[in-house]
Amino acid sequence: MPRILSGIKPTGRLHIGNYFGMMRPAIDWQNKGEALYFLADYHALTTVHDAAQLREATRRAALDFLACGLDPAKAVLFKQSDVPQVTELSWLLSVLTPMGLLERCHAYKDALAHGKAANHGLFAYPVLMAADILIYDSDIVPVGKDQKQHVEVTRDLAIKMNETFGKDLFRLPEPSILPDLATIPGLDGQKMSKSYNNTIELFLEEKALKKKIMGIITDSTPVETPKDPETSSIFGLYKLFASPDDVAKMEADFRNGGTGYGDFKKRLFAAIWDHFAPARARREEIERDPGYIDEVLRKGAARANELANVTLKRVRTAMGL
Ligand code: AMP
């Protein structure tokens, strides 16, 4: 039975890029092996420096994930910081991590390119991520395409450690990236990302969602003129939510002309709103039971600790501690 692992950073509200890129595939995987999913609060600390905000975002991420279908009877959900052993493993890995490997990692390179002052946490983040994956002896890591490089770094580090301290020290993980959902576009057509301010958050209020969708910037092509669906972020997003028939209809309406962007946006809003109706209902149900999330995270932490302790003991011994 494969061990499956993935994490999500509670830096703000989860969005539909997270949902299609990672949450939904992760939820599918929970039926295929032992799945462990964590709320990456240590990682979030590279950018969130407000305790109340981090706590709130972590709790909300747990709630959203459970509402979308994560089943605690099948998958282990826990907070990364409830297993502080990963920070020790991160150090142990870092002594074999070449600086050049981290300098090539895109999160750090992007921060520099955008003129942001990178902290050591952001620079070293792929090492902590490697520790997250390796400490649970993970086989499969369901992620969006932006994380592919970091899973490759994890494999590189595991190979180096195995060559240096014993060939069976770490299992080599494989990323699982669904080709059609590798990069979900945002409101502006670029990759959906909190840093680009182009996200559609999960579980927005109806009015707020409508405002976001109706606010998508479009060109000034007149209503009667044919339009290109392939370059439209409205169509790109609609494809994720609508049935094949409805997608074909919108595509034809784009190409034939006679339909304005306002109409396409209304269809997109309705498709998103309907898609999340069952998850919204589930979310309200969970919110009525105040102890539920704490209990799920407590049980999750217990299982994650069990697994982490076994790995860390093995690694400490192999390295001479
Ligand atoms: P993060 O919030 O950066 O921790 O991302 C959590 C997961 O969501 C990772 O597996 C990402 O690859 C995935 N993800 C985030 N944004 C997108 C996107 N626009 N398209 C596809 N996957 C995404």
XYZ file of C-alpha atoms and ligand atoms in Angstrom:
344
model
C 0.000 0.000 0.000
C 1.656 3.295 -1.022
C 2.171 6.079 1.472
C 0.897 9.379 0.089
C 1.907 12.772 1.417
C 1.147 16.380 0.600
C 0.900 19.738 2.351
C -0.678 23.124 1.922
C 0.545 26.458 3.225
C -1.936 28.403 5.378
C -0.770 31.835 4.228
C -4.260 33.085 3.424
C -7.497 31.582 2.175
C -7.196 28.514 -0.034
C -8.089 29.092 -3.662
C -9.216 27.046 -6.616
C -5.591 26.640 -7.808
C -4.927 24.790 -4.547
C -8.199 22.923 -4.958
C -7.648 21.488 -8.446
C -3.839 21.285 -8.244
C -3.567 19.575 -4.895
C -6.671 19.198 -2.699
C -8.907 17.270 -5.061
C -6.148 14.888 -6.251
C -5.163 14.385 -2.603
C -8.764 13.564 -1.731
C -8.849 11.001 -4.571
C -5.626 9.441 -3.274
C -7.081 8.881 0.195
C -8.770 5.741 -1.161
C -5.584 4.304 -2.644
C -3.109 4.032 0.225
C -2.166 5.559 3.552
C -2.519 9.277 2.973
C -1.060 11.998 5.196
C -1.857 15.656 4.564
C -0.510 18.520 6.598
C -1.103 22.230 7.082
C 2.324 23.691 6.482
C 2.422 26.288 9.234
C 6.239 26.257 9.535
C 6.408 27.059 5.828
C 3.765 29.776 6.180
C 6.003 31.493 8.741
C 8.399 32.495 5.964
C 5.822 35.158 5.072
C 3.148 35.338 7.815
C 4.405 37.106 10.935
C 1.183 37.538 12.866
C 0.282 34.797 15.346
C -3.495 35.315 15.282
C -3.515 35.399 11.495
C -1.496 32.182 11.213
C -3.731 30.356 13.697
C -6.865 31.511 11.913
C -5.532 30.576 8.444
C -4.413 27.146 9.663
C -7.779 26.375 11.166
C -9.608 27.633 8.106
C -7.414 25.500 5.819
C -8.311 22.415 7.882
C -11.991 23.329 7.686
C -11.866 23.918 3.918
C -9.993 20.674 3.276
C -12.474 18.667 5.361
C -15.411 20.416 3.671
C -14.036 19.504 0.235
C -14.038 15.822 1.103
C -10.928 14.930 3.081
C -12.154 12.055 5.206
C -10.314 11.678 8.531
C -11.354 8.022 8.624
C -9.222 7.478 5.516
C -6.533 10.157 5.599
C -4.415 11.643 8.361
C -4.726 15.443 8.638
C -2.301 17.273 10.893
C -0.425 20.483 11.535
C 3.203 20.435 10.388
C 4.326 22.059 13.649
C 2.756 19.248 15.677
C 5.666 17.145 14.400
C 8.693 19.335 15.253
C 10.924 16.351 14.397
C 10.827 17.590 10.777
C 12.925 20.597 11.744
C 15.618 18.281 13.109
C 15.530 16.162 9.978
C 15.716 19.339 7.944
C 18.987 20.210 9.681
C 20.342 16.714 9.148
C 19.558 16.970 5.434
C 20.960 20.469 5.168
C 24.490 19.352 5.997
C 24.525 17.512 2.658
C 22.579 20.130 0.688
C 24.713 22.045 -1.833
C 24.079 25.811 -1.803
C 23.839 25.762 -5.603
C 20.893 23.381 -5.490
C 18.893 25.826 -3.364
C 20.013 28.844 -5.391
C 18.350 27.244 -8.403
C 14.998 26.744 -6.650
C 12.243 28.910 -8.062
C 10.604 30.232 -4.867
C 13.889 31.856 -3.877
C 14.721 32.964 -7.428
C 11.231 34.517 -7.820
C 11.606 36.419 -4.548
C 14.920 37.859 -5.759
C 13.496 38.642 -9.200
C 10.639 40.576 -7.585
C 13.118 42.549 -5.501
C 11.938 40.983 -2.232
C 14.365 40.470 0.629
C 14.533 36.677 0.951
C 14.999 35.285 4.438
C 16.916 32.116 5.266
C 13.626 30.264 5.817
C 12.528 30.915 2.259
C 15.950 29.939 0.916
C 16.029 26.715 2.942
C 12.349 25.885 2.388
C 13.002 23.031 -0.101
C 15.101 21.285 2.576
C 12.266 21.466 5.094
C 9.932 20.232 2.380
C 12.291 17.301 1.729
C 12.187 16.533 5.449
C 8.359 16.692 5.370
C 8.288 14.104 2.618
C 11.102 11.817 3.750
C 10.176 11.645 7.429
C 6.955 9.770 6.559
C 8.655 7.385 4.087
C 6.341 8.767 1.398
C 5.991 7.085 -1.989
C 3.691 9.537 -3.763
C 3.420 13.315 -3.479
C 0.335 14.801 -5.211
C 1.157 18.441 -6.038
C 0.693 21.164 -8.648
C 3.403 21.662 -11.265
C 5.043 24.486 -9.293
C 6.163 21.907 -6.715
C 7.743 19.451 -9.168
C 11.194 20.973 -8.728
C 10.987 20.658 -4.949
C 10.110 16.961 -5.149
C 13.140 16.535 -7.427
C 15.302 18.257 -4.798
C 13.870 15.826 -2.238
C 14.902 12.888 -4.412
C 18.404 14.350 -4.912
C 18.863 14.784 -1.180
C 17.525 11.297 -0.422
C 19.951 9.767 -2.938
C 22.878 11.721 -1.467
C 21.946 10.669 2.063
C 21.554 7.040 1.006
C 24.956 7.093 -0.724
C 26.602 8.613 2.326
C 24.865 6.961 5.281
C 23.316 3.736 4.028
C 21.426 2.711 0.944
C 18.113 1.979 2.667
C 17.926 5.144 4.715
C 15.251 6.896 2.644
C 12.558 5.825 0.242
C 12.540 7.827 -3.020
C 9.237 9.671 -3.541
C 7.526 10.324 -6.878
C 5.482 13.451 -7.610
C 1.958 12.897 -8.919
C 0.898 15.794 -11.138
C -2.302 15.632 -13.177
C -1.378 16.991 -16.627
C -4.634 18.883 -17.227
C -4.578 20.470 -13.795
C -0.860 21.141 -13.458
C -1.269 24.931 -13.521
C -4.668 26.474 -12.835
C -5.005 29.956 -14.349
C -6.031 32.934 -12.239
C -8.459 35.780 -12.983
C -5.850 37.364 -15.271
C -4.806 34.167 -17.068
C -1.425 33.861 -15.265
C -0.942 31.006 -12.780
C -3.413 31.457 -9.930
C -1.357 32.528 -6.939
C -1.761 34.610 -3.811
C 1.348 36.527 -4.830
C -0.242 37.631 -8.125
C -3.479 38.786 -6.498
C -5.524 36.849 -9.069
C -7.104 34.162 -6.895
C -10.652 32.911 -6.522
C -10.856 31.760 -2.920
C -12.836 28.699 -1.965
C -16.053 29.437 -0.069
C -16.389 33.113 -0.868
C -19.763 34.626 -0.038
C -22.092 34.643 -3.033
C -21.865 38.423 -3.511
C -18.083 38.493 -3.174
C -17.671 35.641 -5.665
C -19.960 37.350 -8.155
C -18.022 40.598 -7.784
C -14.720 38.812 -8.439
C -15.982 37.017 -11.525
C -17.778 40.039 -12.966
C -14.578 42.039 -12.377
C -12.433 39.851 -14.658
C -10.755 42.218 -17.088
C -11.614 41.540 -20.735
C -10.770 43.229 -24.014
C -13.169 45.595 -25.747
C -14.332 43.208 -28.514
C -17.982 44.142 -29.309
C -20.748 41.686 -28.411
C -21.455 40.638 -32.023
C -17.794 39.935 -32.914
C -16.399 36.363 -32.662
C -13.946 35.894 -29.789
C -11.074 33.502 -29.121
C -11.910 31.139 -26.231
C -8.327 29.879 -25.979
C -6.952 33.231 -24.791
C -9.826 33.928 -22.385
C -9.371 33.328 -18.653
C -13.179 33.083 -18.363
C -13.226 30.086 -20.694
C -10.048 28.633 -19.095
C -11.749 28.628 -15.699
C -15.160 27.532 -17.001
C -13.591 24.344 -18.430
C -12.698 23.285 -14.876
C -16.265 23.450 -13.634
C -18.769 22.953 -16.440
C -19.991 19.751 -18.095
C -18.505 18.877 -21.531
C -21.777 19.967 -23.200
C -21.783 23.350 -21.475
C -18.089 23.825 -22.304
C -18.794 23.048 -25.977
C -21.680 25.535 -25.943
C -19.552 28.316 -24.482
C -16.780 27.578 -26.962
C -19.232 27.805 -29.875
C -20.705 31.050 -28.480
C -17.213 32.556 -28.283
C -16.407 31.591 -31.870
C -19.772 32.543 -33.375
C -20.003 36.019 -31.835
C -23.252 37.495 -30.577
C -22.531 36.870 -26.889
C -20.874 39.416 -24.599
C -18.293 38.777 -21.892
C -20.866 39.672 -19.208
C -22.943 36.661 -20.224
C -19.903 34.348 -20.161
C -18.976 35.628 -16.703
C -22.481 34.906 -15.390
C -22.200 31.332 -16.649
C -18.794 30.992 -14.987
C -20.134 32.312 -11.678
C -23.072 29.860 -11.738
C -20.799 26.908 -12.548
C -18.434 27.676 -9.646
C -21.263 28.351 -7.226
C -23.018 25.074 -8.071
C -19.824 23.037 -7.984
C -19.134 23.944 -4.369
C -22.726 23.632 -3.085
C -22.212 20.216 -1.405
C -18.880 21.341 0.108
C -20.539 24.526 1.434
C -23.188 22.437 3.172
C -20.560 20.140 4.669
C -18.550 23.146 5.825
C -21.540 24.576 7.695
C -22.088 21.212 9.338
C -18.451 21.046 10.538
C -18.628 24.599 11.852
C -21.578 23.640 14.062
C -19.331 21.129 15.890
C -16.646 23.285 17.531
C -14.477 20.417 18.810
C -14.381 18.483 15.551
C -11.364 20.095 13.876
C -9.236 19.965 17.045
C -10.032 16.290 17.449
C -9.145 15.483 13.829
C -5.839 17.367 14.136
C -5.032 15.751 17.497
C -5.502 12.242 16.116
C -3.609 13.182 12.964
C -0.674 14.501 14.972
C -0.516 11.281 17.001
C -0.211 9.106 13.883
C 2.251 11.460 12.178
C 4.430 11.491 15.308
C 4.521 7.708 15.415
C 5.840 7.517 11.856
C 8.237 10.452 12.223
C 9.842 9.059 15.363
C 10.727 5.793 13.637
C 12.414 7.568 10.712
C 14.253 10.105 12.829
C 15.674 7.400 15.083
C 16.933 5.515 12.029
C 18.572 8.636 10.573
C 20.146 9.779 13.843
C 21.705 6.374 14.330
C 22.975 6.227 10.740
C 24.583 9.676 11.093
C 26.300 9.023 14.419
C 24.066 10.922 16.837
P 0.797 26.302 -1.475
O -0.402 27.083 -1.080
O 1.812 27.113 -2.214
O 1.344 25.521 -0.339
O 0.305 25.239 -2.538
C -0.413 24.101 -2.150
C -0.586 23.177 -3.323
O -1.434 23.793 -4.303
C 0.711 22.800 -4.033
O 0.675 21.430 -4.349
C 0.677 23.636 -5.282
O 1.372 23.006 -6.342
C -0.818 23.708 -5.579
N -1.133 24.916 -6.350
C -1.076 26.195 -5.928
N -1.426 27.060 -6.921
C -1.716 26.298 -8.001
C -2.172 26.574 -9.346
N -2.394 27.815 -9.763
N -2.357 25.520 -10.177
C -2.144 24.237 -9.759
N -1.736 23.914 -8.524
C -1.533 24.914 -7.650
